[in-house]
Amino acid sequence: MKQVQSLGEVRFGTLARAAEGLTQWRPLLLGFLTLLSTAIVISLAQWLAISAGGFLGLIMMLLAFVVLMAGSSGVGIMLMDKAKNEPVRSFGAAASAGLMCLPKFLLFGIILLVGFLAYMIVAAVIYYICKIPFIGGFIAFVAHPVLVLTAAAILIALIWVIGPLMAPALWSGLSLKAALANVVSIARTRLVEVVLMEVVLYVILGLVSIMLFAGLMPATISLTGLALGITGGANAMMGAAMGGGYGGMGGYGGMGPMASMMGSGAGLGLMAGLGVLYCVVGAMLAQVMIMGMNLIYLQARESVDSSEAEGALDGLIGDVRKKAEEAKERTMAAAERAKQAAAQKMQERADAKASAEAAAATAADASPTGSTSSANAAATAAGLAGAAAVSGAMHTPDQASEQQALDAQAAAEAARRQTEAETARAEAARLQAEQQAVQQAARERAASEALARAEQEERLRAQAQAERLQAEAEASRQREQAEAARQREEAQAAHQRAEAEAAQKRAAAEQAAREQAEQARLKAEAEAEAAEKARQQAAAAANHCPSCQARVTPDDVFCGECGHKLK
């Protein structure tokens, strides 16, 4: 089953990286060079259109479009590398990759145009069906809201998901089919999440714009006014605003106010500098927008199975191609049957015409000349002509002529009736053949529909099997992840227990060492006190002062020479 990411898993904090587009100087430089090259090519196209003709100007305008699209795609590719935390490629590599993206964008535009025309054709057919009396109103009541809602859903997906995310998908290096499959899958499973992230991106872009223009607009207004006041361009701008300038008063002749302002070069420098500055600011804001769209695409792509989406797109393309081939085969078969029916009709008409001509020739040969022979009559009137010849020999000449004319008329009528009978039989045969062709077409259509249903059921079974296998694989993967997490937790717990035990052992060892050191110190102090007492006792026993070795008595407490305490 398809896994749909919940709203809780959308990481809005990722969009904070969109502001990194302000610090990327290499894409900014490439965008500036792209705008400069486009402006130069457009100026050259205008000059060629004026001097050499409109055809060369049109070619140069197309070249300007190619330069603009390739450079813009190069900027998007460099920012995509930054969004992926990969090394940003060089100017040449980015520009060449952007140029390779241009055919994909053109083909995507053609696909959108074809889809739009196909949808309009389907809607037109449905609306023509709505013209049927009685039931047309009910069909319109149901079909029109459905068509409107479908078109609205498609437009929402195009405006908010497919349109903004198609460029990042192509900049990431995917083919057109894979990119289209990814974007359609995102629009089908993560439409709400992507729209929310784009709203957050627009808020971030608005905050960055407010931050930039809060300083740019006051500085531009104040310093531009000061510069125009000093360089003398303020009067020219006032004259331009009033409509006459100084041209009518003889100050600048026919050059006009703008020429007077640009005459010293200061005004031209001011305007050109402001234009370059605001182009750079616009490029920075565009980089924030492109960086944000790249981040949105990368986050939305994480939960999309590109192989499944591409397989679904391949299946759709295969179904469309198969239906087109079946329609082609049915059209060719119908054309062949129509051709055979037309040939049969022509043959029947030729046979009927030949029969009529034979009957007319038989009637012409039976003229009133007194002859009793009718050997050249048609095979269908031979008996009547012989009877007319016998009766002509038995009557008078006048009666024979009248009888012969009557017999010829009867033979012509018989031939006409026979021709009509043959025509009726041919028409019946034609109708029978058409009925058989219709029955054969119905059998073929029923067989093709049964085959299509069987293929659809087989495809649905295969899809269900694939979804079941995918669900089992996902469940197995989740079980493995849970088992791995449990093992990691157990290992971490064992490691923590081992560290705690080691810390306890180290603390116990340190405590034991401190106790041993304290015992050794106390022992050493006791030994020193014992040695001092022994030395004092030995000195007292020897009746000498331990300090100055003077003679003392056992009863002396202090030495009489140095005052050392003896006891």
Coordinates of C-alpha atoms in Angstrom, one line a residue:
M1 CA 0.0 0.0 0.0
K2 CA 1.1 3.6 -0.6
Q3 CA 2.7 5.3 2.3
V4 CA 1.4 8.9 2.8
Q5 CA 3.5 11.2 5.0
S6 CA 1.6 12.8 7.8
L7 CA 1.6 16.6 8.5
G8 CA 3.6 15.9 11.7
E9 CA 6.6 14.7 9.7
V10 CA 6.9 18.0 7.7
R11 CA 10.1 19.8 8.7
F12 CA 9.3 23.5 8.4
G13 CA 12.7 24.3 10.0
T14 CA 14.5 23.1 6.8
L15 CA 13.2 26.2 5.0
A16 CA 15.4 28.3 7.2
R17 CA 18.2 27.3 4.9
A18 CA 16.5 29.2 2.1
A19 CA 18.3 32.3 3.4
E20 CA 21.6 30.7 2.5
G21 CA 20.8 31.9 -1.1
L22 CA 21.9 35.4 0.0
T23 CA 25.4 34.2 0.8
Q24 CA 26.1 32.2 -2.4
W25 CA 28.2 34.6 -4.5
R26 CA 29.0 32.1 -7.3
P27 CA 25.4 31.6 -8.3
L28 CA 24.9 35.3 -7.9
L29 CA 27.7 36.1 -10.3
L30 CA 26.5 33.5 -12.8
G31 CA 23.0 35.1 -12.6
F32 CA 24.4 38.6 -13.1
L33 CA 26.5 37.4 -16.1
T34 CA 23.4 35.7 -17.5
L35 CA 21.4 38.9 -17.3
L36 CA 24.2 41.0 -18.8
S37 CA 24.7 38.5 -21.7
T38 CA 20.9 38.4 -22.3
A39 CA 20.8 42.2 -22.4
I40 CA 23.7 42.4 -24.9
V41 CA 22.1 39.8 -27.2
I42 CA 18.7 41.6 -27.1
S43 CA 20.4 44.9 -28.0
L44 CA 22.2 43.2 -30.9
A45 CA 18.9 41.6 -32.0
Q46 CA 17.2 45.0 -32.1
W47 CA 20.1 46.5 -34.1
L48 CA 20.0 43.6 -36.5
A49 CA 16.2 43.9 -36.8
I50 CA 16.6 47.6 -37.8
S51 CA 19.6 47.3 -40.1
A52 CA 19.5 43.8 -41.6
G53 CA 15.9 42.6 -41.4
G54 CA 13.5 41.0 -38.9
F55 CA 14.7 37.4 -39.6
L56 CA 18.1 37.9 -38.1
G57 CA 16.6 39.8 -35.2
L58 CA 14.2 36.9 -34.5
I59 CA 17.2 34.5 -34.5
M60 CA 19.0 36.6 -32.0
M61 CA 16.0 36.9 -29.8
L62 CA 15.8 33.1 -29.8
L63 CA 19.5 33.0 -28.8
A64 CA 18.8 35.5 -26.0
F65 CA 16.0 33.2 -24.7
V66 CA 18.4 30.2 -24.8
V67 CA 21.1 32.2 -22.9
L68 CA 18.6 33.3 -20.3
M69 CA 17.2 29.8 -19.7
A70 CA 20.6 28.1 -19.7
G71 CA 22.0 30.6 -17.2
S72 CA 18.9 30.5 -15.0
S73 CA 19.1 26.7 -15.0
G74 CA 22.8 26.9 -14.2
V75 CA 22.0 29.0 -11.1
G76 CA 19.4 26.5 -10.1
I77 CA 21.8 23.6 -10.5
M78 CA 24.5 25.3 -8.3
L79 CA 21.9 26.0 -5.6
M80 CA 20.7 22.4 -5.9
D81 CA 24.3 21.3 -5.1
K82 CA 24.3 23.5 -2.1
A83 CA 20.9 22.2 -0.9
K84 CA 22.2 18.6 -1.2
N85 CA 25.4 19.7 0.8
E86 CA 27.5 18.6 -2.2
P87 CA 30.4 20.6 -3.7
V88 CA 29.1 23.3 -5.9
R89 CA 30.2 22.8 -9.5
S90 CA 32.0 25.3 -11.6
F91 CA 30.5 28.0 -13.9
G92 CA 31.2 26.1 -17.1
A93 CA 29.8 22.8 -15.7
A94 CA 26.7 24.5 -14.3
A95 CA 26.1 26.4 -17.6
S96 CA 26.5 23.3 -19.8
A97 CA 24.2 21.3 -17.5
G98 CA 21.7 24.2 -17.6
L99 CA 21.8 24.1 -21.4
M100 CA 21.1 20.4 -21.4
C101 CA 18.0 21.1 -19.3
L102 CA 16.6 23.4 -21.9
P103 CA 15.2 20.6 -24.2
K104 CA 13.5 19.0 -21.2
F105 CA 11.8 22.3 -20.3
L106 CA 10.6 22.7 -23.9
L107 CA 9.3 19.1 -24.1
F108 CA 7.5 19.6 -20.8
G109 CA 5.8 22.7 -22.2
I110 CA 4.7 20.7 -25.2
I111 CA 3.3 18.0 -23.0
L112 CA 1.3 20.6 -21.0
L113 CA 0.0 22.1 -24.3
V114 CA -1.0 18.7 -25.7
G115 CA -2.7 17.8 -22.4
F116 CA -4.6 21.1 -22.4
L117 CA -5.8 20.5 -26.0
A118 CA -6.8 16.9 -25.2
Y119 CA -8.8 18.0 -22.2
M120 CA -10.5 20.7 -24.2
I121 CA -11.4 18.3 -27.0
V122 CA -12.9 15.8 -24.4
A123 CA -14.9 18.7 -22.9
A124 CA -16.1 19.8 -26.3
V125 CA -17.3 16.3 -27.2
I126 CA -19.1 16.0 -23.9
Y127 CA -20.8 19.4 -24.5
Y128 CA -21.8 18.3 -28.0
I129 CA -23.4 15.2 -26.4
C130 CA -25.3 17.6 -24.1
K131 CA -27.2 18.9 -27.1
I132 CA -29.2 15.7 -27.4
P133 CA -32.8 16.4 -26.6
F134 CA -34.3 15.4 -23.2
I135 CA -31.2 13.6 -21.8
G136 CA -28.8 16.4 -22.7
G137 CA -29.8 18.5 -19.8
F138 CA -29.2 15.7 -17.3
I139 CA -25.8 15.0 -18.8
A140 CA -24.9 18.7 -18.6
F141 CA -26.1 18.9 -15.0
V142 CA -23.6 16.1 -14.0
A143 CA -20.8 16.6 -16.5
H144 CA -20.2 20.4 -16.3
P145 CA -19.4 20.5 -12.5
V146 CA -17.2 17.4 -12.9
L147 CA -15.3 19.0 -15.7
V148 CA -14.9 22.3 -13.8
L149 CA -13.7 20.5 -10.6
T150 CA -11.3 18.3 -12.6
A151 CA -9.8 21.4 -14.4
A152 CA -9.5 23.2 -11.1
A153 CA -7.7 20.3 -9.4
I154 CA -5.3 20.0 -12.3
L155 CA -4.6 23.8 -12.3
I156 CA -4.0 23.7 -8.5
A157 CA -1.5 20.9 -8.9
L158 CA 0.2 22.7 -11.8
I159 CA 0.4 26.1 -10.0
W160 CA 1.5 24.8 -6.6
V161 CA 3.4 21.6 -7.1
I162 CA 4.1 20.5 -10.7
G163 CA 5.1 23.9 -12.0
P164 CA 7.3 25.0 -9.1
L165 CA 8.9 21.6 -8.4
M166 CA 9.5 20.5 -12.0
A167 CA 12.6 22.7 -12.4
P168 CA 14.2 21.4 -9.1
A169 CA 13.5 17.8 -10.3
L170 CA 15.3 18.4 -13.6
W171 CA 18.1 20.3 -11.9
S172 CA 18.7 17.3 -9.6
G173 CA 19.8 15.3 -12.7
L174 CA 16.7 13.2 -13.4
S175 CA 15.3 12.5 -16.9
L176 CA 12.1 14.1 -18.0
K177 CA 10.1 11.0 -17.5
A178 CA 11.5 10.3 -14.0
A179 CA 11.1 14.0 -13.0
L180 CA 7.5 14.1 -14.2
A181 CA 6.8 10.8 -12.4
N182 CA 8.3 12.2 -9.1
V183 CA 6.4 15.5 -9.3
V184 CA 3.1 13.9 -10.2
S185 CA 3.5 11.4 -7.3
I186 CA 4.3 14.3 -5.0
A187 CA 1.2 16.2 -6.2
R188 CA -0.9 13.1 -5.7
T189 CA 0.3 12.2 -2.2
R190 CA 1.8 15.4 -0.6
L191 CA -0.2 18.2 -2.1
V192 CA -1.3 19.8 1.2
E193 CA 2.2 19.5 2.8
V194 CA 3.9 21.1 -0.2
V195 CA 1.4 24.0 -0.3
L196 CA 2.0 24.7 3.4
M197 CA 5.8 24.7 2.9
E198 CA 5.5 27.0 -0.1
V199 CA 3.4 29.4 2.1
V200 CA 6.1 29.4 4.7
L201 CA 8.7 30.0 2.0
Y202 CA 6.7 33.0 0.7
V203 CA 6.6 34.3 4.3
I204 CA 10.4 33.9 4.6
L205 CA 10.8 35.6 1.2
G206 CA 8.6 38.5 2.3
L207 CA 10.6 39.0 5.5
V208 CA 13.9 39.0 3.6
S209 CA 12.4 41.5 1.1
I210 CA 11.2 43.8 4.0
M211 CA 14.7 43.5 5.6
L212 CA 16.5 44.5 2.4
F213 CA 14.1 47.2 1.2
A214 CA 13.8 48.8 4.6
G215 CA 17.3 50.1 4.1
L216 CA 17.4 50.3 0.3
M217 CA 14.4 52.4 -0.3
P218 CA 15.2 55.3 2.1
A219 CA 18.8 55.3 1.0
T220 CA 17.9 55.3 -2.7
I221 CA 15.4 58.1 -2.4
S222 CA 17.6 60.4 -0.2
L223 CA 20.9 59.8 -2.0
T224 CA 19.4 59.9 -5.5
G225 CA 17.7 63.2 -4.7
L226 CA 20.9 64.6 -3.4
A227 CA 22.9 63.4 -6.5
L228 CA 20.4 64.9 -8.9
G229 CA 20.4 68.2 -7.1
I230 CA 24.2 68.4 -7.2
T231 CA 24.6 67.1 -10.8
G232 CA 21.8 69.3 -12.2
G233 CA 19.5 66.5 -13.2
A234 CA 16.7 67.5 -11.0
N235 CA 15.6 70.4 -13.3
A236 CA 15.7 68.1 -16.3
M237 CA 13.5 65.5 -14.5
M238 CA 11.1 68.3 -13.5
G239 CA 10.9 69.4 -17.1
A240 CA 10.3 65.9 -18.2
A241 CA 7.5 65.6 -15.7
M242 CA 5.9 68.9 -17.0
G243 CA 6.1 67.6 -20.5
G244 CA 8.1 70.4 -22.2
G245 CA 11.5 70.4 -20.6
Y246 CA 13.8 73.1 -21.9
G247 CA 13.5 72.2 -25.5
G248 CA 10.8 74.8 -26.2
M249 CA 12.8 77.5 -24.5
G250 CA 16.0 77.1 -26.4
G251 CA 18.0 75.6 -23.6
Y252 CA 18.7 72.2 -25.2
G253 CA 17.1 72.5 -28.6
G254 CA 15.5 69.3 -29.8
M255 CA 17.4 66.9 -27.5
G256 CA 14.6 66.8 -24.9
P257 CA 14.7 66.6 -21.1
M258 CA 16.2 63.1 -20.9
A259 CA 19.0 64.0 -23.2
S260 CA 19.7 67.1 -21.1
M261 CA 19.8 64.9 -17.9
M262 CA 22.2 62.4 -19.5
G263 CA 24.3 65.0 -21.3
S264 CA 27.0 65.3 -18.7
G265 CA 27.1 61.5 -18.1
A266 CA 26.3 61.8 -14.4
G267 CA 22.6 61.1 -14.8
L268 CA 23.4 58.1 -17.0
G269 CA 25.8 56.8 -14.4
L270 CA 23.2 57.2 -11.7
M271 CA 20.5 55.4 -13.5
A272 CA 22.8 52.6 -14.7
G273 CA 24.2 52.1 -11.2
L274 CA 20.7 51.9 -9.7
G275 CA 19.7 49.4 -12.3
V276 CA 22.6 47.2 -11.6
L277 CA 22.1 47.5 -7.9
Y278 CA 18.4 46.5 -8.0
C279 CA 19.2 43.7 -10.5
V280 CA 21.6 42.3 -7.9
V281 CA 19.0 42.6 -5.2
G282 CA 16.4 40.9 -7.4
A283 CA 18.9 38.1 -8.2
M284 CA 19.5 37.6 -4.4
L285 CA 15.7 37.4 -3.7
A286 CA 15.4 35.0 -6.7
Q287 CA 18.2 32.8 -5.2
V288 CA 16.3 32.7 -1.9
M289 CA 13.2 31.5 -3.8
I290 CA 15.1 28.9 -5.9
M291 CA 16.9 27.6 -2.8
G292 CA 13.6 27.2 -0.9
M293 CA 12.0 25.4 -3.8
N294 CA 15.0 23.0 -4.0
L295 CA 14.7 22.3 -0.3
I296 CA 11.0 21.7 -0.6
Y297 CA 11.5 19.3 -3.5
L298 CA 14.3 17.4 -1.7
Q299 CA 12.2 17.0 1.5
A300 CA 9.0 16.0 -0.5
R301 CA 11.0 13.4 -2.5
E302 CA 12.1 11.5 0.6
S303 CA 8.7 9.8 1.1
V304 CA 8.0 9.2 -2.6
D305 CA 8.8 5.9 -4.3
S306 CA 10.2 7.1 -7.6
S307 CA 10.3 3.6 -9.1
E308 CA 6.6 3.0 -8.4
A309 CA 5.7 6.4 -9.8
E310 CA 7.8 5.8 -12.9
G311 CA 6.3 2.4 -13.3
A312 CA 2.8 3.9 -13.1
L313 CA 3.7 6.5 -15.7
D314 CA 5.1 3.8 -18.0
G315 CA 1.9 1.8 -17.6
L316 CA -0.2 4.8 -18.5
I317 CA 2.0 5.6 -21.5
G318 CA 1.7 1.9 -22.5
D319 CA -2.0 1.9 -22.2
V320 CA -2.3 5.0 -24.3
R321 CA 0.0 3.6 -26.9
K322 CA -1.9 0.3 -26.9
K323 CA -5.3 2.0 -27.3
A324 CA -3.9 4.1 -30.1
E325 CA -2.7 1.1 -31.9
E326 CA -6.1 -0.7 -31.4
A327 CA -7.9 2.4 -32.7
K328 CA -5.6 2.5 -35.7
E329 CA -6.2 -1.2 -36.4
R330 CA -10.0 -0.8 -36.1
T331 CA -9.8 2.3 -38.4
M332 CA -7.8 0.4 -41.0
A333 CA -10.2 -2.6 -40.8
A334 CA -13.2 -0.3 -41.2
A335 CA -11.6 1.4 -44.1
E336 CA -10.8 -1.9 -45.8
R337 CA -14.4 -3.1 -45.3
A338 CA -15.8 0.2 -46.7
K339 CA -13.4 -0.2 -49.7
Q340 CA -14.7 -3.7 -50.3
A341 CA -18.3 -2.6 -50.0
A342 CA -17.7 0.3 -52.4
A343 CA -16.1 -2.1 -54.9
Q344 CA -19.0 -4.5 -54.6
K345 CA -21.5 -1.7 -55.2
M346 CA -19.6 -0.5 -58.3
Q347 CA -19.6 -4.1 -59.6
E348 CA -23.3 -4.4 -59.0
R349 CA -24.0 -1.2 -60.8
A350 CA -21.8 -2.2 -63.7
D351 CA -23.7 -5.5 -64.0
A352 CA -27.1 -3.7 -63.8
K353 CA -26.0 -1.3 -66.4
A354 CA -24.8 -4.1 -68.7
S355 CA -28.1 -5.9 -68.3
A356 CA -30.0 -2.7 -69.2
E357 CA -27.9 -2.1 -72.3
A358 CA -28.5 -5.7 -73.4
A359 CA -32.3 -5.3 -73.0
A360 CA -32.2 -2.0 -74.9
A361 CA -30.2 -3.6 -77.7
T362 CA -32.8 -6.4 -77.9
A363 CA -35.7 -3.9 -78.2
A364 CA -33.9 -1.9 -80.9
D365 CA -33.3 -5.0 -83.0
A366 CA -37.0 -5.9 -82.9
S367 CA -38.0 -2.9 -85.3
P368 CA -41.2 -3.2 -87.6
T369 CA -39.5 -4.4 -90.9
G370 CA -41.5 -7.5 -91.5
S371 CA -38.7 -9.9 -90.4
T372 CA -39.8 -12.8 -88.4
S373 CA -36.3 -13.6 -87.0
S374 CA -35.3 -12.7 -83.4
A375 CA -32.1 -14.7 -83.2
N376 CA -30.1 -11.6 -81.8
A377 CA -32.4 -11.1 -78.8
A378 CA -31.1 -11.4 -75.3
A379 CA -31.1 -14.8 -73.6
T380 CA -33.7 -13.8 -71.2
A381 CA -36.2 -12.8 -74.0
A382 CA -35.4 -15.6 -76.5
G383 CA -38.7 -17.5 -76.0
L384 CA -40.9 -14.5 -76.4
A385 CA -39.0 -13.4 -79.6
G386 CA -39.5 -16.9 -81.2
A387 CA -43.2 -16.8 -80.4
A388 CA -43.4 -13.4 -82.0
A389 CA -41.7 -14.7 -85.2
V390 CA -44.2 -17.6 -85.5
S391 CA -47.2 -15.5 -85.0
G392 CA -45.8 -12.9 -87.6
A393 CA -45.7 -15.6 -90.3
M394 CA -49.4 -16.6 -89.7
H395 CA -50.9 -13.1 -90.0
T396 CA -51.1 -10.3 -92.4
P397 CA -48.1 -7.9 -92.7
D398 CA -49.8 -5.1 -90.7
Q399 CA -51.0 -7.5 -88.0
A400 CA -47.5 -9.1 -88.0
S401 CA -45.9 -5.7 -87.4
E402 CA -48.2 -4.8 -84.5
Q403 CA -47.8 -8.3 -83.0
Q404 CA -44.0 -8.0 -83.3
A405 CA -44.0 -4.6 -81.6
L406 CA -46.1 -5.9 -78.8
D407 CA -43.8 -8.9 -78.4
A408 CA -40.7 -6.7 -78.4
Q409 CA -42.3 -4.4 -75.8
A410 CA -43.1 -7.5 -73.7
A411 CA -39.5 -8.7 -74.0
A412 CA -38.2 -5.3 -72.9
E413 CA -40.5 -5.3 -70.0
A414 CA -39.4 -8.9 -69.1
A415 CA -35.7 -7.8 -69.4
R416 CA -36.4 -4.8 -67.2
R417 CA -38.1 -6.9 -64.6
Q418 CA -35.2 -9.4 -64.7
T419 CA -32.7 -6.5 -64.3
E420 CA -34.7 -5.2 -61.3
A421 CA -34.8 -8.7 -59.8
E422 CA -31.0 -9.0 -60.2
T423 CA -30.5 -5.5 -58.7
A424 CA -32.7 -6.5 -55.8
R425 CA -30.7 -9.7 -55.3
A426 CA -27.5 -7.7 -55.4
E427 CA -28.9 -5.2 -52.9
A428 CA -29.9 -8.1 -50.6
A429 CA -26.5 -9.7 -51.0
R430 CA -24.9 -6.3 -50.2
L431 CA -27.1 -5.8 -47.1
Q432 CA -26.3 -9.4 -46.0
A433 CA -22.6 -8.7 -46.5
E434 CA -22.9 -5.4 -44.5
Q435 CA -24.8 -7.2 -41.7
Q436 CA -22.1 -9.9 -41.6
A437 CA -19.4 -7.2 -41.5
V438 CA -21.2 -5.5 -38.6
Q439 CA -21.6 -8.8 -36.8
Q440 CA -17.9 -9.5 -37.4
A441 CA -16.9 -6.1 -36.1
A442 CA -19.1 -6.6 -33.1
R443 CA -17.5 -9.9 -32.4
E444 CA -14.0 -8.4 -32.9
R445 CA -15.0 -5.5 -30.6
A446 CA -16.3 -7.9 -28.0
A447 CA -13.2 -10.0 -28.2
S448 CA -10.9 -6.9 -27.9
E449 CA -13.0 -5.6 -24.9
A450 CA -12.8 -9.0 -23.3
L451 CA -9.0 -9.1 -23.9
A452 CA -8.7 -5.5 -22.5
R453 CA -10.7 -6.5 -19.4
A454 CA -8.6 -9.6 -18.9
E455 CA -5.4 -7.5 -19.2
Q456 CA -6.8 -4.9 -16.8
E457 CA -7.7 -7.6 -14.3
E458 CA -4.3 -9.1 -14.7
R459 CA -2.7 -5.7 -14.2
L460 CA -4.8 -5.1 -11.1
R461 CA -3.8 -8.5 -9.8
A462 CA -0.2 -7.8 -10.5
Q463 CA -0.5 -4.4 -8.8
A464 CA -2.2 -5.9 -5.8
Q465 CA 0.5 -8.5 -5.6
A466 CA 3.2 -5.9 -5.9
E467 CA 1.6 -3.8 -3.2
R468 CA 1.3 -6.8 -0.9
L469 CA 4.9 -7.7 -1.5
Q470 CA 5.9 -4.1 -0.9
A471 CA 3.8 -4.0 2.3
E472 CA 5.5 -7.2 3.5
A473 CA 8.9 -5.8 2.6
E474 CA 8.1 -2.6 4.5
A475 CA 6.9 -4.6 7.5
S476 CA 10.0 -6.7 7.4
R477 CA 12.2 -3.6 7.2
Q478 CA 10.3 -2.1 10.1
R479 CA 10.8 -5.3 12.1
E480 CA 14.5 -5.3 11.3
Q481 CA 14.8 -1.7 12.2
A482 CA 13.0 -2.3 15.5
E483 CA 15.2 -5.3 16.2
A484 CA 18.3 -3.3 15.4
A485 CA 17.1 -0.4 17.6
R486 CA 16.5 -2.9 20.4
Q487 CA 19.9 -4.4 20.0
R488 CA 21.4 -0.9 20.0
E489 CA 19.6 0.0 23.1
E490 CA 20.7 -3.2 24.8
A491 CA 24.3 -2.6 23.8
Q492 CA 24.1 1.0 25.0
A493 CA 22.6 -0.2 28.3
A494 CA 25.3 -2.9 28.7
H495 CA 28.0 -0.3 27.8
Q496 CA 26.5 2.1 30.4
R497 CA 26.4 -0.6 33.1
A498 CA 30.0 -1.5 32.3
E499 CA 31.0 2.1 32.5
A500 CA 29.2 2.4 35.9
E501 CA 30.8 -0.7 37.2
A502 CA 34.2 0.5 36.1
A503 CA 33.6 3.9 37.7
Q504 CA 32.6 2.1 41.0
K505 CA 35.7 0.0 40.8
R506 CA 37.9 3.1 40.2
A507 CA 36.2 4.9 43.1
A508 CA 36.8 1.9 45.4
A509 CA 40.4 1.6 44.3
E510 CA 41.0 5.3 44.9
Q511 CA 39.3 5.1 48.3
A512 CA 41.5 2.1 49.2
A513 CA 44.6 3.9 48.0
R514 CA 43.7 7.0 50.1
E515 CA 43.1 4.8 53.2
Q516 CA 46.4 3.0 52.7
A517 CA 48.2 6.4 52.2
E518 CA 46.6 7.7 55.4
Q519 CA 47.6 4.6 57.3
A520 CA 51.2 4.8 56.0
R521 CA 51.3 8.5 57.1
L522 CA 50.0 7.8 60.5
K523 CA 52.4 4.9 60.9
A524 CA 55.3 7.1 59.7
E525 CA 54.3 9.8 62.2
A526 CA 54.0 7.2 65.0
E527 CA 57.5 5.8 64.1
A528 CA 58.9 9.4 64.1
E529 CA 57.4 10.2 67.5
A530 CA 58.7 6.8 68.8
A531 CA 62.2 7.6 67.4
E532 CA 62.2 11.1 68.9
K533 CA 61.2 9.7 72.3
A534 CA 63.8 7.0 72.1
R535 CA 66.4 9.6 71.2
Q536 CA 65.4 11.9 74.1
Q537 CA 65.4 9.0 76.4
A538 CA 68.9 7.9 75.2
A539 CA 70.2 11.4 75.6
A540 CA 68.8 11.8 79.0
A541 CA 70.3 8.4 79.9
A542 CA 73.6 9.5 78.8
N543 CA 73.5 12.8 81.0
H544 CA 74.2 15.0 78.0
C545 CA 72.2 17.7 76.4
P546 CA 71.0 16.4 73.0
S547 CA 71.5 19.9 71.6
C548 CA 74.8 21.2 72.9
Q549 CA 76.1 18.0 74.5
A550 CA 76.6 19.8 77.8
R551 CA 76.7 17.8 81.0
V552 CA 73.3 17.6 82.7
T553 CA 71.8 15.6 85.6
P554 CA 68.8 13.4 85.5
D555 CA 66.8 15.8 87.5
D556 CA 67.4 18.8 85.1
V557 CA 64.4 19.7 83.0
F558 CA 66.2 22.3 80.8
C559 CA 69.9 22.4 79.7
G560 CA 71.8 24.9 81.7
E561 CA 73.9 25.9 78.7
C562 CA 71.5 26.2 75.8
G563 CA 68.1 26.0 77.5
H564 CA 67.0 23.0 75.5
K565 CA 64.1 21.1 77.1
L566 CA 65.2 17.8 78.3
K567 CA 61.9 16.3 79.4

